[in-house]
Short mmCIF file of C-alpha atoms in Angstrom, two decimals:
data_model
loop_
_atom_site.label_atom_id
_atom_site.label_comp_id
_atom_site.label_asym_id
_atom_site.label_seq_id
_atom_site.Cartn_x
_atom_site.Cartn_y
_atom_site.Cartn_z
CA MET A 1 91.56 111.96 116.95
CA GLU A 2 90.45 109.02 116.67
CA VAL A 3 92.44 105.95 114.76
CA ARG A 4 89.30 103.86 113.72
CA ASP A 5 91.20 101.23 111.22
CA ALA A 6 94.65 101.50 111.18
CA ASN A 7 95.25 98.70 108.52
CA ALA A 8 91.65 99.39 106.26
CA ALA A 9 93.94 98.96 102.80
CA MET A 10 96.87 97.69 101.06
CA LEU A 11 97.83 100.26 98.54
CA SER A 12 100.41 99.92 95.67
CA ASN A 13 103.43 102.43 95.18
CA TYR A 14 101.05 103.02 91.94
CA GLU A 15 98.29 104.10 93.61
CA VAL A 16 99.92 106.31 96.33
CA TYR A 17 102.53 107.61 92.88
CA GLN A 18 99.25 109.06 91.34
CA LEU A 19 97.62 110.58 94.28
CA LEU A 20 100.22 112.25 94.98
CA THR A 21 100.99 113.80 91.16
CA ASP A 22 96.91 114.60 90.79
CA LEU A 23 97.09 116.40 93.93
CA LYS A 24 100.62 118.19 92.51
CA GLU A 25 98.27 119.65 89.31
CA LYS A 26 96.02 120.42 91.70
CA ARG A 27 98.00 122.28 94.44
CA LYS A 28 99.45 124.50 91.34
CA GLU A 29 96.65 125.28 90.14
CA MET A 30 95.44 126.26 93.51
CA VAL A 31 98.91 128.57 93.98
CA LYS A 32 98.09 130.69 91.35
CA ASN A 33 95.60 132.08 93.48
CA LYS A 34 96.95 132.37 96.77
CA HIS A 35 100.39 130.51 98.68
CA SER A 36 99.77 129.22 101.89
CA THR A 37 102.98 128.65 104.18
CA GLY A 38 101.10 126.85 106.72
CA GLN A 39 101.59 123.71 104.25
CA GLN A 40 105.17 123.01 104.53
CA ASN A 41 105.45 119.34 105.71
CA LEU A 42 102.93 118.46 103.07
CA ASN A 43 105.29 119.73 100.20
CA THR A 44 108.47 117.94 101.84
CA ILE A 45 106.55 114.68 102.56
CA MET A 46 104.98 114.61 98.72
CA TYR A 47 108.59 116.45 96.92
CA GLU A 48 110.37 112.63 98.79
CA THR A 49 107.83 110.46 97.90
CA LEU A 50 107.06 111.20 94.52
CA LYS A 51 110.89 111.45 93.98
CA TYR A 52 111.38 107.60 96.09
CA LEU A 53 108.94 106.60 93.60
CA SER A 54 109.69 107.93 90.70
CA LYS A 55 112.91 105.60 90.60
CA THR A 56 110.53 102.67 91.01
CA PRO A 57 108.46 100.28 88.38
CA CYS A 58 105.38 102.22 88.87
CA ALA A 59 106.13 105.50 87.44
CA HIS A 60 105.87 103.06 84.25
CA GLN A 61 102.34 101.84 85.04
CA ASN A 62 99.23 102.77 84.52
CA PRO A 63 95.54 101.34 85.28
CA ASP A 64 95.21 98.68 83.17
CA THR A 65 98.63 97.73 84.21
CA VAL A 66 97.13 96.29 87.46
CA LYS A 67 94.12 94.70 86.10
CA GLU A 68 96.22 92.58 84.06
CA PHE A 69 99.01 91.94 86.70
CA LEU A 70 96.01 90.63 88.89
CA THR A 71 94.32 88.44 86.13
CA ALA A 72 97.29 86.86 85.44
CA MET A 73 98.35 85.96 88.80
CA LEU A 74 95.75 83.94 89.45
CA PRO A 75 96.59 80.67 88.73
CA HIS A 76 99.72 81.13 91.25
CA LYS A 77 97.61 81.20 94.59
CA LEU A 78 100.05 83.72 96.10
CA THR A 79 99.00 85.74 98.79
CA LYS A 80 97.58 89.80 98.76
CA ALA A 81 101.18 90.75 100.20
CA GLU A 82 103.01 88.72 97.94
CA LYS A 83 101.05 90.02 94.70
CA LEU A 84 101.84 93.43 96.52
CA GLN A 85 105.51 93.11 96.69
CA LEU A 86 106.11 91.56 92.75
CA PHE A 87 104.11 94.79 91.79
CA ASN A 88 106.19 96.84 93.36
CA HIS A 89 109.02 95.31 92.58
CA ARG A 90 108.78 94.31 89.57
CA PRO A 91 111.09 91.18 90.21
CA GLN A 92 113.77 89.84 87.10
CA THR A 93 115.43 86.60 88.88
CA ALA A 94 114.61 83.51 90.24
CA VAL A 95 116.58 84.87 93.58
CA GLU A 96 114.22 87.15 94.38
CA ILE A 97 111.06 85.82 93.70
CA GLN A 98 112.28 83.62 96.42
CA LEU A 99 112.85 86.25 98.36
CA MET A 100 109.61 87.53 98.18
CA VAL A 101 107.49 84.17 98.23
CA GLU A 102 107.42 82.62 101.65
CA GLU A 103 108.39 78.90 101.19
CA SER A 104 108.93 79.03 97.33
CA GLU A 105 110.97 76.13 97.01
CA GLU A 106 107.61 74.18 98.69
CA ARG A 107 105.12 75.93 96.77
CA LEU A 108 106.80 76.67 93.45
CA THR A 109 108.95 74.44 91.08
CA GLU A 110 111.06 75.93 88.76
CA GLU A 111 109.35 76.07 85.75
CA GLN A 112 107.03 77.89 87.48
CA ILE A 113 109.23 80.49 89.09
CA ASP A 114 110.20 81.04 85.47
CA GLU A 115 106.68 81.43 83.95
CA LEU A 116 106.39 83.97 87.37
CA ILE A 117 108.95 85.97 85.64
CA GLN A 118 108.42 86.08 82.51
CA LYS A 119 104.60 86.83 83.40
CA VAL A 120 106.42 89.98 85.26
CA THR A 121 107.94 90.89 82.64
CA ASP A 122 105.59 90.60 79.95
CA VAL A 123 102.84 92.46 81.84
CA LEU A 124 104.94 95.18 84.08
CA PRO A 125 106.43 97.90 82.22
CA GLY A 126 109.84 98.22 83.10
CA ASP A 127 111.79 100.95 82.60
CA PRO A 128 112.01 102.40 78.83
CA GLN A 129 116.12 103.30 78.63
CA LYS A 130 117.22 100.19 80.70
CA ALA A 131 115.16 97.79 78.15
CA GLY A 132 117.95 97.49 75.68
CA THR A 133 121.14 96.89 78.22
CA MET A 134 121.56 93.13 78.55
CA VAL A 135 121.19 91.58 82.25
CA LEU A 136 124.72 91.06 82.72
CA THR A 137 123.90 91.19 86.65
CA GLU A 138 121.69 87.79 86.85
CA ASN A 139 123.73 85.73 88.45
CA ILE A 140 125.26 88.78 90.73
CA ARG A 141 123.94 89.17 94.88
CA LEU A 142 121.58 92.08 95.08
CA ASP A 143 121.54 93.41 97.83
CA LEU A 144 125.43 94.55 97.87
CA PRO A 145 126.67 98.27 97.19
CA SER A 146 128.26 98.41 93.74
CA ARG A 147 131.95 98.70 94.82
CA THR A 148 131.52 95.38 96.11
CA LEU A 149 130.36 94.21 93.23
CA LEU A 150 132.78 95.69 91.24
CA LYS A 151 135.19 93.38 93.14
CA LEU A 152 134.02 90.19 92.81
CA GLN A 153 133.49 91.29 89.14
CA ALA A 154 136.95 91.61 89.41
CA LYS A 155 137.90 88.62 90.60
CA ALA A 156 135.94 86.69 87.97
CA MET B 1 105.23 99.85 101.55
CA PHE B 2 101.55 102.46 102.27
CA VAL B 3 98.20 101.30 103.76
CA LEU B 4 95.38 103.04 104.05
CA VAL B 5 94.42 104.79 107.74
CA GLU B 6 90.77 105.18 108.33
CA MET B 7 90.86 108.08 111.48
CA VAL B 8 87.76 110.21 113.14
CA ASP B 9 88.36 113.97 113.85
CA THR B 10 87.11 117.25 114.90
CA VAL B 11 88.70 119.86 112.00
CA ARG B 12 88.30 123.72 113.50
CA ILE B 13 87.91 126.12 110.65
CA PRO B 14 88.85 129.71 111.72
CA PRO B 15 85.98 132.22 110.50
CA TRP B 16 88.63 133.65 108.15
CA SER B 17 88.00 130.21 105.72
CA PHE B 18 84.44 130.46 105.75
CA HIS B 19 84.56 131.72 102.09
CA ARG B 20 86.06 128.27 101.17
CA GLN B 21 84.34 125.25 100.14
CA LEU B 22 84.56 123.02 102.95
CA ASN B 23 85.75 120.27 101.61
CA GLU B 24 88.98 122.00 100.83
CA ALA B 25 89.02 123.94 103.38
CA ILE B 26 89.32 120.42 105.46
CA ALA B 27 91.36 119.07 103.14
CA GLU B 28 94.01 121.76 103.86
CA GLU B 29 93.39 121.32 107.57
CA LEU B 30 94.24 117.58 107.55
CA ASN B 31 97.15 117.95 105.67
CA LYS B 32 98.63 120.74 108.00
CA LYS B 33 98.04 118.47 110.93
CA LEU B 34 98.86 115.31 109.75
CA ALA B 35 101.46 115.59 106.85
CA ASN B 36 104.58 114.25 107.28
CA LYS B 37 104.12 113.37 111.12
CA VAL B 38 104.63 110.23 112.38
CA VAL B 39 100.98 109.38 114.46
CA TYR B 40 101.72 106.40 117.09
CA ASN B 41 101.60 102.48 116.22
CA VAL B 42 100.04 103.86 112.89
CA GLY B 43 102.92 104.60 110.71
CA LEU B 44 103.76 108.21 109.11
CA CYS B 45 101.74 109.87 107.51
CA VAL B 46 101.54 110.88 104.13
CA CYS B 47 99.00 112.73 102.50
CA LEU B 48 95.06 112.66 102.80
CA TYR B 49 93.33 109.51 100.25
CA ASP B 50 89.56 110.94 100.84
CA VAL B 51 87.04 112.02 103.43
CA THR B 52 84.31 109.64 103.68
CA LYS B 53 81.44 111.22 105.90
CA LEU B 54 81.36 114.72 107.14
CA GLU B 55 78.73 115.88 110.50
CA ASP B 56 76.86 118.29 110.76
CA SER B 57 79.60 121.31 111.72
CA PHE B 58 79.18 123.28 115.24
CA ILE B 59 79.71 126.60 116.29
CA PHE B 60 80.67 126.90 119.74
CA PRO B 61 80.06 129.80 122.20
CA GLY B 62 83.12 132.20 122.92
CA ASP B 63 84.72 130.57 119.49
CA GLY B 64 83.82 132.07 116.55
CA ALA B 65 85.60 129.29 114.40
CA SER B 66 83.45 125.72 113.15
CA HIS B 67 83.83 122.70 114.14
CA THR B 68 83.19 119.62 112.17
CA LYS B 69 83.82 116.14 112.84
CA VAL B 70 85.14 114.45 109.87
CA HIS B 71 85.72 110.79 109.09
CA PHE B 72 88.36 109.91 106.48
CA ARG B 73 91.30 107.71 105.52
CA TYR B 74 94.55 109.32 104.92
CA VAL B 75 97.52 107.11 103.01
CA VAL B 76 100.24 106.19 105.82
CA PHE B 77 103.36 104.41 105.65
CA HIS B 78 103.69 101.48 107.13
CA PRO B 79 105.99 98.54 105.74
CA PHE B 80 104.94 95.37 107.03
CA LEU B 81 106.73 92.65 108.90
CA ASP B 82 108.51 90.79 106.17
CA GLU B 83 108.72 92.89 103.18
CA ILE B 84 111.22 93.72 101.20
CA LEU B 85 112.34 97.50 100.43
CA VAL B 86 115.37 99.23 98.69
CA GLY B 87 117.21 101.94 100.03
CA LYS B 88 120.36 104.18 100.43
CA ILE B 89 122.97 103.84 102.70
CA LYS B 90 123.12 106.98 104.86
CA GLY B 91 125.92 106.47 106.74
CA CYS B 92 127.74 103.92 109.65
CA SER B 93 128.10 103.51 113.12
CA ALA B 94 128.32 101.37 116.30
CA GLU B 95 124.96 100.56 116.49
CA GLY B 96 124.94 99.18 112.71
CA VAL B 97 124.19 100.68 109.16
CA HIS B 98 121.72 103.31 108.74
CA VAL B 99 119.62 103.40 105.66
CA SER B 100 117.40 106.12 104.18
CA LEU B 101 114.18 105.99 101.93
CA GLY B 102 114.53 109.84 100.86
CA LEU B 103 110.75 109.77 103.13
CA PHE B 104 111.60 107.79 105.62
CA ASP B 105 114.77 107.95 107.49
CA ASP B 106 115.13 105.75 110.81
CA ILE B 107 115.85 102.75 109.42
CA ILE B 108 118.58 100.84 110.65
CA ILE B 109 120.64 96.85 110.26
CA PRO B 110 121.71 96.16 113.58
CA PRO B 111 125.30 94.46 113.00
CA GLU B 112 123.80 90.82 113.70
CA SER B 113 121.57 90.77 110.96
CA LEU B 114 124.14 91.66 108.88
CA GLN B 115 126.59 89.34 106.90
CA GLN B 116 128.70 87.30 108.85
CA PRO B 117 131.57 88.40 110.10
CA ALA B 118 131.05 92.01 109.35
CA LYS B 119 133.13 94.87 111.45
CA PHE B 120 133.22 98.02 112.15
CA ASP B 121 136.22 100.10 110.43
CA GLU B 122 136.76 102.98 112.40
CA ALA B 123 139.04 104.78 110.22
CA GLU B 124 137.03 104.72 107.08
CA GLN B 125 133.76 104.95 109.51
CA LEU B 126 132.09 101.81 107.56
CA TRP B 127 131.41 98.65 108.41
CA VAL B 128 132.65 95.90 106.12
CA TRP B 129 132.33 92.43 105.35
CA GLU B 130 134.99 89.76 105.60
CA TYR B 131 134.31 87.45 102.87
CA GLU B 132 136.08 84.19 102.72
CA THR B 133 136.50 82.39 99.70
CA ASP B 134 138.97 79.91 98.57
CA GLU B 135 141.54 82.40 97.03
CA GLY B 136 141.70 84.86 100.12
CA ALA B 137 140.07 87.29 102.13
CA HIS B 138 137.78 89.70 100.26
CA ASP B 139 136.75 92.99 102.45
CA LEU B 140 133.15 94.58 101.04
CA PHE B 141 132.40 98.21 102.31
CA MET B 142 129.05 99.46 102.89
CA ASP B 143 129.61 102.67 100.74
CA ARG B 144 127.41 105.63 101.15
CA GLY B 145 125.08 106.35 99.06
CA GLU B 146 124.87 103.01 97.70
CA ASP B 147 121.84 101.03 97.06
CA ILE B 148 120.57 98.39 99.63
CA ARG B 149 117.79 95.57 99.98
CA PHE B 150 116.75 94.96 102.75
CA ARG B 151 113.87 92.81 104.79
CA VAL B 152 111.87 94.62 107.87
CA VAL B 153 112.13 92.79 110.61
CA ASP B 154 110.69 94.71 113.22
CA GLU B 155 109.23 98.61 114.42
CA VAL B 156 109.72 100.38 117.27
CA PHE B 157 107.12 103.36 118.12
CA ILE B 158 108.33 105.45 121.08
CA ASP B 159 105.73 108.14 122.11
CA THR B 160 107.26 111.29 122.07
CA SER B 161 104.40 113.74 123.46
CA PRO B 162 105.86 115.92 125.71
CA THR B 163 106.00 114.75 129.75
CA GLY B 164 104.95 117.26 132.26
CA PRO B 165 107.30 118.71 134.49
CA SER B 166 109.54 117.23 136.71
CA THR B 167 108.01 116.89 140.45
CA GLU B 168 110.97 115.98 142.19
CA LYS B 169 112.12 117.73 145.51
CA GLU B 170 114.52 119.85 145.63
CA ALA B 171 116.57 121.39 148.50
CA PRO B 172 116.11 124.41 149.48
CA SER B 173 119.17 126.12 149.24
CA ALA B 174 119.86 124.66 145.79
CA ALA B 175 116.64 125.84 144.58
CA THR B 176 117.61 128.96 142.77
CA ALA B 177 121.24 127.39 141.61
CA PRO B 178 120.82 125.49 138.67
CA PRO B 179 121.16 121.95 138.95
CA ALA B 180 125.41 121.46 138.40
CA GLY B 181 126.12 118.97 134.86
CA ALA B 182 123.24 118.65 134.13
CA GLU B 183 122.71 115.34 131.78
CA ASP B 184 119.08 115.88 130.71
CA SER B 185 119.62 119.83 129.86
CA ALA B 186 119.93 119.13 126.16
CA PRO B 187 116.60 117.08 124.78
CA GLN B 188 117.20 113.98 123.75
CA LYS B 189 115.60 113.38 119.98
CA GLU B 190 114.31 109.97 119.68
CA ALA B 191 112.77 108.78 116.34
CA PRO B 192 109.23 108.36 117.23
CA TYR B 193 109.33 105.42 114.65
CA THR B 194 112.09 103.17 113.63
CA LEU B 195 112.57 100.23 111.41
CA ILE B 196 114.49 97.65 112.81
CA VAL B 197 115.58 95.47 109.16
CA ARG B 198 118.13 92.96 108.00
CA ILE B 199 120.35 92.80 104.94
CA LEU B 200 119.42 89.85 102.37
CA ASP B 201 121.29 87.04 102.90
CA ILE B 202 121.60 85.33 99.00
CA ALA B 203 124.03 83.03 98.64
CA ILE B 204 126.26 83.60 95.89
CA MET B 205 125.50 82.51 93.04
CA SER B 206 127.79 81.46 90.02
CA ILE B 207 129.54 84.46 88.60
#
């Protein structure tokens, strides 16, 4: 086996999610004919990846979202990797944007960061269940486990 | 998180699969070979994206199966450097915090990359971050099952292909008896692909 190009293209979570759901549908139809046992590895990785991706924002996206998002991001001059991260994570706070965009203090002013957050929230569909709840966790560290968050909140 | 990798391989279709459509048989064989496996210096293969080119199939003497050279693209899990990911804490050990993504488990946060100062609590087998404020020190635990956001710092690929038999010369008398106290009798499992990450260190904003 030969690897021609180890980095031919970057895929967004949404594209992989679409591919796996289509593959799952096709395999469901095929299994009606016969059941093959050699595909256990494929089943495992498909199940785990779908489980992981269904909890990310990509589960709510559609093909038009991709186009809209890329056109909306044109004026900001972000690299491909940064746009991909914004698309996959759907950041809601300035802190998240600063993490994903390199040297954001030099490249983006505060208004631009707010503009980015606004565009991301408008263009990318979020979780319909969470949409109703208030964003109370804005000012709290995003990387801490919830036991510590409760302690911090209790302290305040 | 995912990349597309172009590969070329010769796929063997056994004679009992000749009734199937060639494309389907090839897709199944490729998935059987690569899905959920780590390719050295490439990443964890997930599933076939598409077949770009099929060359002529050949049948060789002595083997009834057909061999086809296939150019294809495969979806591979291979996060780039400095990418931000969200995972669940699987557990802690002296080496650091182990994080899992469901599809990929070998992610480790070495102690140096945790928020400083951090110490390992032996009783609970958890890493603890000692957070000092004006009011006093708080212990913040890395609990199992918690979501954690991290940045990819490094990746390590280890070639786990089987090595040949050992070529050490043994004394004739000891040749028959099994070596006493063999430490390597149990094969040591090394992860072929490990991600070394750092926890995201954002300054706390006022609550």
